[in-house]
Amino acid sequence: MATSRIQFNAFDMSCIMHQSPGLWARPGDQSVRYKDLDYWVDLAKTLEAAKFDGLFIADVLGVYDTYQGSHDASVRRAMQVPVHDPTIQISAMAAATEKLGFGVTVSATYEQPYALARRFSTLDHLTKGRVAWNIVTSYLDGAARNLGLERQISQDERYEIAEEVVDVCYQLWESSWQDDAVVADRENQVYADPSKVHEIGHKGTYFTVPGIHLSEPSPQRTPVIWQAGTSPRGRAFAARHAEAVFTVAPTTTTLRTYVDDIRRIAGEEGRDPRSVKIFTEITIVTAATDREAHDEYQEMLSWTDYEGALAFYAGVTGIDLSQLDPHQPLEYVDTDSARFALEIFSKADPDRTWTPDEVAKFVGIGAMGPVLVGSPQTVADELERWIDDADIDGFNLAYAVTPGTFEDFAEFIVPELQRRGRYWNDYDESTTVRERLHGVGNKRVRDDHPAAVHRRRLPGAAS
Amino acid sequence: MATSRIQFNAFDMSCIMHQSPGLWARPGDQSVRYKDLDYWVDLAKTLEAAKFDGLFIADVLGVYDTYQGSHDASVRRAMQVPVHDPTIQISAMAAATEKLGFGVTVSATYEQPYALARRFSTLDHLTKGRVAWNIVTSYLDGAARNLGLERQISQDERYEIAEEVVDVCYQLWESSWQDDAVVADRENQVYADPSKVHEIGHKGTYFTVPGIHLSEPSPQRTPVIWQAGTSPRGRAFAARHAEAVFTVAPTTTTLRTYVDDIRRIAGEEGRDPRSVKIFTEITIVTAATDREAHDEYQEMLSWTDYEGALAFYAGVTGIDLSQLDPHQPLEYVDTDSARFALEIFSKADPDRTWTPDEVAKFVGIGAMGPVLVGSPQTVADELERWIDDADIDGFNLAYAVTPGTFEDFAEFIVPELQRRGRYWNDYDESTTVRERLHGVGNKRVRDDHPAAVHRRRLPGAAS
């Protein structure tokens, strides 16, 4: 792996403050343009010019309302609210680019798989195979309450539902239309051969879907599956389904433990452990010299928004620090989320005395993820260390400021990584997201992926 | 009304055969490019160059499977299957145009209103107010079976659900965020004032949505509401909610009866009957002379696809003619749909002996709608007659061939209508769909529209 190309996706969300609470107010930041199609088209062009693999768009279908037991702080600080449907801007970006991939986050908790499968097939057709589905199982109580449930169902049941949603989608994508079903025979006015279009006949616990898929086979059929599970149940889901796993970790050591675990479970599921690509979140603040980069970082920190940062932190971890003095050392409640947060903090900086104010500063740039600050050489050294020590494949690059962070990456980091043979000089012949993961020509799911089980049900299937 | 501008929308669907079964195979037709983003971007540019008001995109979330009790004929003839999600291509078309509106069909039967409202707010933001929602209550049994219901629920209950879905959406759009909630105050790092963002607290029969809307106010807030109800229950829904009603009728007399009825019910609902704009489906085959137009029409008819036409007809009416001899005169079963179909046929041409073959020819171009064939003068006379006799506001122009029908309309019909003062020479200052209906400056729902009830709940509301 030592000299392989490092893959980069930009990490954004259809909202104002994504991972850097407060920095929307910094001069030059354009995140308030999130509701302007030009922002997204410009961003896509910028990313393609820098030869990013893709743009990864996060989503929550709810608001962070744990801090002070209210959504007020999130609304005031535009902390991931307002937030738009992430599927809508994709086609405008696809029309303006040729190579950039698009990772789209959609919850598998509240969707009818029959309609959801069509939505992703539409995206895959219109982008010519440049779409990935980041599967989330919505974790916010507020989302559940607004989407027909009295309260959040258990995490285990969310994953059970997700398993069935994904399974139905796989069936629709892989086992309904044979590859040669569409003949488009103008002379005989026959578009498709109905004997090669099959009903899936699904009757499960949560869904009944007897029919055929509404879409003909798209370039990838199944969009590339992303997932970001961290809990034991989440890891099992990710190891089973994810072609790319997205995570966040404080150190390469922590990350390596996670990576080894995911790959081990994937192996137990009968998959090639190395076929599961792993990306970690990172934020980069760079300039020509270390000194300039650190100065810029300090200046950025001065924009950090205490309330927005703690509203986000509370929403993600369930820990409301609003009643504490900003400089009071923390005692943690004992929950999975809290332990996870504590682990991040203590590992990220074990010598720091963690107070609400220190948490806000930590979260203030790059949210819960590591921030690399320095010259191109310094940052490239660190990127290589993360890749090699943690045995991962790439990064999802969060922004401190947008599009500034991505522009700085293109200007400073890309040439340095290219010199080291860790970044491509141009896109290769791949046209789909999956080919980026598995090489040119590999547009369809691998034989060891659970979706392939359904492909093999098709008459005349090769394997 | 005699000299007012006639409004035109292009009528398309994210599929191959929309309203002209068989003509996809005719040389020059590009409907097979439906899965290619360029088709949609090119179409949008063509329509904007011709100064169309908008592009109206139909949808079904199911297949026509009544003919021979199977979807085989629909699949073979690409008769509205495969079919894509109509929300996905909008942003690419919006990025390529400035004035064209977009009508998007989404069923209110299977959606969570909390997520649906965000999807339309996203569309309205990204298009800068150029979006309309065509509300349908999915009528296909096959759709119901694939979307979690054992069989189709009754039409009455579909409308009950739709009433509540729409009501929740209105609340989210109109009564959650005050107009002055967003301050985007960079100096104080305050994006929105949470005291001006309200929870809607909805607890209804089908849905519980306590929270705030996830989107800040979009240019139109509520997208322009389109509806196409024909049954008594459907008419009541349309007259109550629709800002534009879409219908299809065989004659101006039939249409006038419907129009008067809709406007009467709208008046009973407390709305200005004239504020409900009415559009009827029409297909135009035109050329420089009547003779050339009729020759082209005959040549087009020769492409009509018997099986595709009858599969569509069966899906829409519930009447399967597959067991009959093509030349056997029809006896109709006694259902609402059948009566409706029979009325269309008998009124469209009372002297014709209706056989399966004649039905297929009738449906073959323009589906169940009228077809105007002739020179620009002939067609313009007819268009004016429809507008004036039926007291309607405009047309949804279906295509016989795409984009040929739209190009011919631009070349032949637009200049003739412009000479008559019935088509604008250029777009006016309106930037939103609603301003097209109600004049420049009227971006928000009218005070007499049911959505405005929720607007009035906002603190500081003007009315």
PDB file of C-alpha atoms in Angstrom, chain B residues 249-439:
ATOM      1  CA  ALA B 249     -61.383  16.820 -22.230  1.00  0.00           C
ATOM      2  CA  PRO B 250     -62.668  15.815 -25.640  1.00  0.00           C
ATOM      3  CA  THR B 251     -64.531  19.023 -26.481  1.00  0.00           C
ATOM      4  CA  THR B 252     -64.722  22.595 -25.352  1.00  0.00           C
ATOM      5  CA  THR B 253     -68.302  21.982 -24.197  1.00  0.00           C
ATOM      6  CA  THR B 254     -67.294  19.121 -21.910  1.00  0.00           C
ATOM      7  CA  LEU B 255     -64.377  21.145 -20.668  1.00  0.00           C
ATOM      8  CA  ARG B 256     -66.520  24.209 -19.995  1.00  0.00           C
ATOM      9  CA  THR B 257     -68.858  22.167 -17.803  1.00  0.00           C
ATOM     10  CA  TYR B 258     -65.860  20.961 -15.797  1.00  0.00           C
ATOM     11  CA  VAL B 259     -64.322  24.427 -15.587  1.00  0.00           C
ATOM     12  CA  ASP B 260     -67.546  25.997 -14.376  1.00  0.00           C
ATOM     13  CA  ASP B 261     -67.899  23.262 -11.784  1.00  0.00           C
ATOM     14  CA  ILE B 262     -64.358  23.686 -10.456  1.00  0.00           C
ATOM     15  CA  ARG B 263     -64.744  27.465 -10.257  1.00  0.00           C
ATOM     16  CA  ARG B 264     -68.138  27.119  -8.560  1.00  0.00           C
ATOM     17  CA  ILE B 265     -66.730  24.823  -5.860  1.00  0.00           C
ATOM     18  CA  ALA B 266     -63.697  27.070  -5.442  1.00  0.00           C
ATOM     19  CA  GLY B 267     -66.087  29.944  -4.840  1.00  0.00           C
ATOM     20  CA  GLU B 268     -67.924  27.899  -2.250  1.00  0.00           C
ATOM     21  CA  GLU B 269     -64.562  27.332  -0.561  1.00  0.00           C
ATOM     22  CA  GLY B 270     -64.168  31.085  -0.266  1.00  0.00           C
ATOM     23  CA  ARG B 271     -61.693  31.439  -3.094  1.00  0.00           C
ATOM     24  CA  ASP B 272     -61.854  33.816  -6.036  1.00  0.00           C
ATOM     25  CA  PRO B 273     -63.018  31.404  -8.755  1.00  0.00           C
ATOM     26  CA  ARG B 274     -60.888  33.179 -11.339  1.00  0.00           C
ATOM     27  CA  SER B 275     -57.751  32.668  -9.265  1.00  0.00           C
ATOM     28  CA  VAL B 276     -57.958  28.963 -10.092  1.00  0.00           C
ATOM     29  CA  LYS B 277     -56.153  28.716 -13.406  1.00  0.00           C
ATOM     30  CA  ILE B 278     -57.129  25.884 -15.683  1.00  0.00           C
ATOM     31  CA  PHE B 279     -54.947  24.099 -18.196  1.00  0.00           C
ATOM     32  CA  THR B 280     -55.999  21.387 -20.583  1.00  0.00           C
ATOM     33  CA  GLU B 281     -53.885  18.817 -22.348  1.00  0.00           C
ATOM     34  CA  ILE B 282     -53.439  19.255 -26.067  1.00  0.00           C
ATOM     35  CA  THR B 283     -51.215  17.802 -28.759  1.00  0.00           C
ATOM     36  CA  ILE B 284     -50.314  19.807 -31.841  1.00  0.00           C
ATOM     37  CA  VAL B 285     -49.149  18.523 -35.193  1.00  0.00           C
ATOM     38  CA  THR B 286     -48.310  21.499 -37.363  1.00  0.00           C
ATOM     39  CA  ALA B 287     -46.454  22.486 -40.507  1.00  0.00           C
ATOM     40  CA  ALA B 288     -46.468  25.379 -42.934  1.00  0.00           C
ATOM     41  CA  THR B 289     -49.762  24.300 -44.511  1.00  0.00           C
ATOM     42  CA  ASP B 290     -52.791  22.268 -43.483  1.00  0.00           C
ATOM     43  CA  ARG B 291     -51.912  19.716 -46.137  1.00  0.00           C
ATOM     44  CA  GLU B 292     -48.383  19.188 -44.871  1.00  0.00           C
ATOM     45  CA  ALA B 293     -49.604  18.972 -41.288  1.00  0.00           C
ATOM     46  CA  HIS B 294     -52.213  16.345 -42.159  1.00  0.00           C
ATOM     47  CA  ASP B 295     -49.664  14.354 -44.124  1.00  0.00           C
ATOM     48  CA  GLU B 296     -47.338  14.398 -41.145  1.00  0.00           C
ATOM     49  CA  TYR B 297     -50.161  13.384 -38.832  1.00  0.00           C
ATOM     50  CA  GLN B 298     -51.027  10.405 -41.043  1.00  0.00           C
ATOM     51  CA  GLU B 299     -47.390   9.397 -41.163  1.00  0.00           C
ATOM     52  CA  MET B 300     -47.205   9.642 -37.360  1.00  0.00           C
ATOM     53  CA  LEU B 301     -50.333   7.537 -36.999  1.00  0.00           C
ATOM     54  CA  SER B 302     -48.603   4.798 -38.951  1.00  0.00           C
ATOM     55  CA  TRP B 303     -46.183   4.482 -36.005  1.00  0.00           C
ATOM     56  CA  THR B 304     -48.952   3.985 -33.480  1.00  0.00           C
ATOM     57  CA  ASP B 305     -48.386   0.950 -31.314  1.00  0.00           C
ATOM     58  CA  TYR B 306     -51.603  -1.039 -30.847  1.00  0.00           C
ATOM     59  CA  GLU B 307     -50.407  -2.969 -27.830  1.00  0.00           C
ATOM     60  CA  GLY B 308     -48.799   0.006 -26.084  1.00  0.00           C
ATOM     61  CA  ALA B 309     -51.866   2.146 -26.671  1.00  0.00           C
ATOM     62  CA  LEU B 310     -54.235  -0.454 -25.271  1.00  0.00           C
ATOM     63  CA  ALA B 311     -51.919  -1.173 -22.313  1.00  0.00           C
ATOM     64  CA  PHE B 312     -52.027   2.519 -21.446  1.00  0.00           C
ATOM     65  CA  TYR B 313     -55.776   2.695 -22.035  1.00  0.00           C
ATOM     66  CA  ALA B 314     -56.334  -0.358 -19.834  1.00  0.00           C
ATOM     67  CA  GLY B 315     -54.115   1.034 -17.083  1.00  0.00           C
ATOM     68  CA  VAL B 316     -55.955   4.344 -16.989  1.00  0.00           C
ATOM     69  CA  THR B 317     -59.528   3.101 -17.444  1.00  0.00           C
ATOM     70  CA  GLY B 318     -59.433  -0.420 -16.040  1.00  0.00           C
ATOM     71  CA  ILE B 319     -60.792  -1.787 -19.314  1.00  0.00           C
ATOM     72  CA  ASP B 320     -58.786  -4.606 -20.877  1.00  0.00           C
ATOM     73  CA  LEU B 321     -59.565  -4.890 -24.593  1.00  0.00           C
ATOM     74  CA  SER B 322     -56.956  -7.589 -25.221  1.00  0.00           C
ATOM     75  CA  GLN B 323     -59.515 -10.399 -25.637  1.00  0.00           C
ATOM     76  CA  LEU B 324     -61.488  -8.562 -28.294  1.00  0.00           C
ATOM     77  CA  ASP B 325     -61.110  -8.621 -32.026  1.00  0.00           C
ATOM     78  CA  PRO B 326     -59.425  -5.358 -33.055  1.00  0.00           C
ATOM     79  CA  HIS B 327     -62.391  -4.487 -35.255  1.00  0.00           C
ATOM     80  CA  GLN B 328     -65.163  -5.532 -32.886  1.00  0.00           C
ATOM     81  CA  PRO B 329     -67.385  -2.642 -31.750  1.00  0.00           C
ATOM     82  CA  LEU B 330     -67.019  -1.940 -28.039  1.00  0.00           C
ATOM     83  CA  GLU B 331     -69.439  -2.493 -25.253  1.00  0.00           C
ATOM     84  CA  TYR B 332     -68.359  -0.744 -22.136  1.00  0.00           C
ATOM     85  CA  VAL B 333     -68.350  -1.994 -18.593  1.00  0.00           C
ATOM     86  CA  ASP B 334     -70.031   0.303 -16.179  1.00  0.00           C
ATOM     87  CA  THR B 335     -67.388   1.979 -14.025  1.00  0.00           C
ATOM     88  CA  ASP B 336     -66.534   5.621 -13.396  1.00  0.00           C
ATOM     89  CA  SER B 337     -63.338   5.289 -15.399  1.00  0.00           C
ATOM     90  CA  ALA B 338     -65.080   3.532 -18.241  1.00  0.00           C
ATOM     91  CA  ARG B 339     -67.840   6.115 -18.378  1.00  0.00           C
ATOM     92  CA  PHE B 340     -65.181   8.793 -18.433  1.00  0.00           C
ATOM     93  CA  ALA B 341     -63.370   7.054 -21.273  1.00  0.00           C
ATOM     94  CA  LEU B 342     -66.557   6.462 -23.197  1.00  0.00           C
ATOM     95  CA  GLU B 343     -67.520  10.078 -22.769  1.00  0.00           C
ATOM     96  CA  ILE B 344     -64.185  11.139 -24.177  1.00  0.00           C
ATOM     97  CA  PHE B 345     -64.520   8.874 -27.167  1.00  0.00           C
ATOM     98  CA  SER B 346     -68.139   9.563 -27.949  1.00  0.00           C
ATOM     99  CA  LYS B 347     -67.735  13.290 -27.555  1.00  0.00           C
ATOM    100  CA  ALA B 348     -64.467  13.392 -29.428  1.00  0.00           C
ATOM    101  CA  ASP B 349     -66.079  11.712 -32.394  1.00  0.00           C
ATOM    102  CA  PRO B 350     -69.696  10.614 -31.975  1.00  0.00           C
ATOM    103  CA  ASP B 351     -69.949   9.253 -35.505  1.00  0.00           C
ATOM    104  CA  ARG B 352     -67.039   6.874 -35.225  1.00  0.00           C
ATOM    105  CA  THR B 353     -67.636   3.202 -34.549  1.00  0.00           C
ATOM    106  CA  TRP B 354     -65.318   2.593 -31.615  1.00  0.00           C
ATOM    107  CA  THR B 355     -63.370  -0.644 -31.836  1.00  0.00           C
ATOM    108  CA  PRO B 356     -60.111  -1.628 -30.100  1.00  0.00           C
ATOM    109  CA  ASP B 357     -58.276  -0.569 -33.233  1.00  0.00           C
ATOM    110  CA  GLU B 358     -59.957   2.827 -33.297  1.00  0.00           C
ATOM    111  CA  VAL B 359     -59.233   3.283 -29.598  1.00  0.00           C
ATOM    112  CA  ALA B 360     -55.567   2.488 -30.226  1.00  0.00           C
ATOM    113  CA  LYS B 361     -55.423   5.028 -33.044  1.00  0.00           C
ATOM    114  CA  PHE B 362     -57.137   7.604 -30.888  1.00  0.00           C
ATOM    115  CA  VAL B 363     -54.789   6.975 -27.959  1.00  0.00           C
ATOM    116  CA  GLY B 364     -51.825   6.625 -30.297  1.00  0.00           C
ATOM    117  CA  ILE B 365     -51.143  10.327 -30.532  1.00  0.00           C
ATOM    118  CA  GLY B 366     -51.800  12.520 -27.531  1.00  0.00           C
ATOM    119  CA  ALA B 367     -53.236   9.690 -25.423  1.00  0.00           C
ATOM    120  CA  MET B 368     -56.767  10.630 -24.352  1.00  0.00           C
ATOM    121  CA  GLY B 369     -56.423  14.301 -25.262  1.00  0.00           C
ATOM    122  CA  PRO B 370     -57.398  16.335 -28.309  1.00  0.00           C
ATOM    123  CA  VAL B 371     -54.976  16.651 -31.211  1.00  0.00           C
ATOM    124  CA  LEU B 372     -54.889  19.808 -33.289  1.00  0.00           C
ATOM    125  CA  VAL B 373     -53.613  19.253 -36.791  1.00  0.00           C
ATOM    126  CA  GLY B 374     -52.981  22.034 -39.265  1.00  0.00           C
ATOM    127  CA  SER B 375     -51.208  25.162 -40.361  1.00  0.00           C
ATOM    128  CA  PRO B 376     -50.295  27.840 -37.810  1.00  0.00           C
ATOM    129  CA  GLN B 377     -53.504  29.697 -38.654  1.00  0.00           C
ATOM    130  CA  THR B 378     -55.686  26.632 -38.274  1.00  0.00           C
ATOM    131  CA  VAL B 379     -54.089  25.596 -35.000  1.00  0.00           C
ATOM    132  CA  ALA B 380     -54.102  29.117 -33.575  1.00  0.00           C
ATOM    133  CA  ASP B 381     -57.802  29.448 -34.398  1.00  0.00           C
ATOM    134  CA  GLU B 382     -58.455  26.218 -32.547  1.00  0.00           C
ATOM    135  CA  LEU B 383     -56.324  27.189 -29.562  1.00  0.00           C
ATOM    136  CA  GLU B 384     -58.184  30.486 -29.256  1.00  0.00           C
ATOM    137  CA  ARG B 385     -61.484  28.684 -29.554  1.00  0.00           C
ATOM    138  CA  TRP B 386     -60.536  26.305 -26.709  1.00  0.00           C
ATOM    139  CA  ILE B 387     -59.369  29.154 -24.513  1.00  0.00           C
ATOM    140  CA  ASP B 388     -62.372  31.343 -25.109  1.00  0.00           C
ATOM    141  CA  ASP B 389     -65.157  28.758 -25.317  1.00  0.00           C
ATOM    142  CA  ALA B 390     -63.956  26.699 -22.360  1.00  0.00           C
ATOM    143  CA  ASP B 391     -62.860  29.745 -20.365  1.00  0.00           C
ATOM    144  CA  ILE B 392     -59.433  28.315 -19.570  1.00  0.00           C
ATOM    145  CA  ASP B 393     -56.008  29.866 -19.104  1.00  0.00           C
ATOM    146  CA  GLY B 394     -53.647  27.670 -20.992  1.00  0.00           C
ATOM    147  CA  PHE B 395     -52.459  24.330 -22.259  1.00  0.00           C
ATOM    148  CA  ASN B 396     -50.161  21.521 -21.276  1.00  0.00           C
ATOM    149  CA  LEU B 397     -48.638  20.604 -24.589  1.00  0.00           C
ATOM    150  CA  ALA B 398     -48.043  16.877 -24.936  1.00  0.00           C
ATOM    151  CA  TYR B 399     -45.609  15.685 -27.519  1.00  0.00           C
ATOM    152  CA  ALA B 400     -46.215  13.389 -30.435  1.00  0.00           C
ATOM    153  CA  VAL B 401     -42.454  13.327 -30.901  1.00  0.00           C
ATOM    154  CA  THR B 402     -39.828  14.914 -28.687  1.00  0.00           C
ATOM    155  CA  PRO B 403     -38.375  17.456 -28.971  1.00  0.00           C
ATOM    156  CA  GLY B 404     -39.884  17.786 -32.467  1.00  0.00           C
ATOM    157  CA  THR B 405     -43.369  18.724 -31.275  1.00  0.00           C
ATOM    158  CA  PHE B 406     -41.947  21.499 -29.094  1.00  0.00           C
ATOM    159  CA  GLU B 407     -39.641  22.737 -31.838  1.00  0.00           C
ATOM    160  CA  ASP B 408     -42.516  22.820 -34.327  1.00  0.00           C
ATOM    161  CA  PHE B 409     -44.612  24.708 -31.805  1.00  0.00           C
ATOM    162  CA  ALA B 410     -41.839  27.289 -31.438  1.00  0.00           C
ATOM    163  CA  GLU B 411     -41.328  27.613 -35.188  1.00  0.00           C
ATOM    164  CA  PHE B 412     -44.920  27.687 -36.391  1.00  0.00           C
ATOM    165  CA  ILE B 413     -47.370  28.402 -33.591  1.00  0.00           C
ATOM    166  CA  VAL B 414     -45.557  30.918 -31.406  1.00  0.00           C
ATOM    167  CA  PRO B 415     -45.155  33.568 -34.127  1.00  0.00           C
ATOM    168  CA  GLU B 416     -48.794  33.204 -35.145  1.00  0.00           C
ATOM    169  CA  LEU B 417     -50.017  33.552 -31.564  1.00  0.00           C
ATOM    170  CA  GLN B 418     -47.692  36.499 -31.063  1.00  0.00           C
ATOM    171  CA  ARG B 419     -49.243  38.213 -34.095  1.00  0.00           C
ATOM    172  CA  ARG B 420     -52.612  37.716 -32.443  1.00  0.00           C
ATOM    173  CA  GLY B 421     -51.416  39.090 -29.105  1.00  0.00           C
ATOM    174  CA  ARG B 422     -51.947  35.739 -27.416  1.00  0.00           C
ATOM    175  CA  TYR B 423     -48.298  34.827 -26.738  1.00  0.00           C
ATOM    176  CA  TRP B 424     -45.698  36.998 -25.127  1.00  0.00           C
ATOM    177  CA  ASN B 425     -42.745  38.321 -27.075  1.00  0.00           C
ATOM    178  CA  ASP B 426     -40.529  37.764 -24.110  1.00  0.00           C
ATOM    179  CA  TYR B 427     -40.780  36.724 -20.474  1.00  0.00           C
ATOM    180  CA  ASP B 428     -41.887  39.492 -18.136  1.00  0.00           C
ATOM    181  CA  GLU B 429     -40.229  40.332 -14.822  1.00  0.00           C
ATOM    182  CA  SER B 430     -41.745  37.338 -13.048  1.00  0.00           C
ATOM    183  CA  THR B 431     -39.173  34.993 -11.555  1.00  0.00           C
ATOM    184  CA  THR B 432     -41.466  32.464  -9.891  1.00  0.00           C
ATOM    185  CA  VAL B 433     -44.144  30.104 -11.110  1.00  0.00           C
ATOM    186  CA  ARG B 434     -46.757  31.776  -8.955  1.00  0.00           C
ATOM    187  CA  GLU B 435     -46.142  35.171 -10.544  1.00  0.00           C
ATOM    188  CA  ARG B 436     -46.989  33.616 -13.904  1.00  0.00           C
ATOM    189  CA  LEU B 437     -50.415  32.811 -12.535  1.00  0.00           C
ATOM    190  CA  HIS B 438     -51.092  35.900 -10.474  1.00  0.00           C
ATOM    191  CA  GLY B 439     -48.827  38.617 -11.795  1.00  0.00           C
TER     192      GLY B 439
END
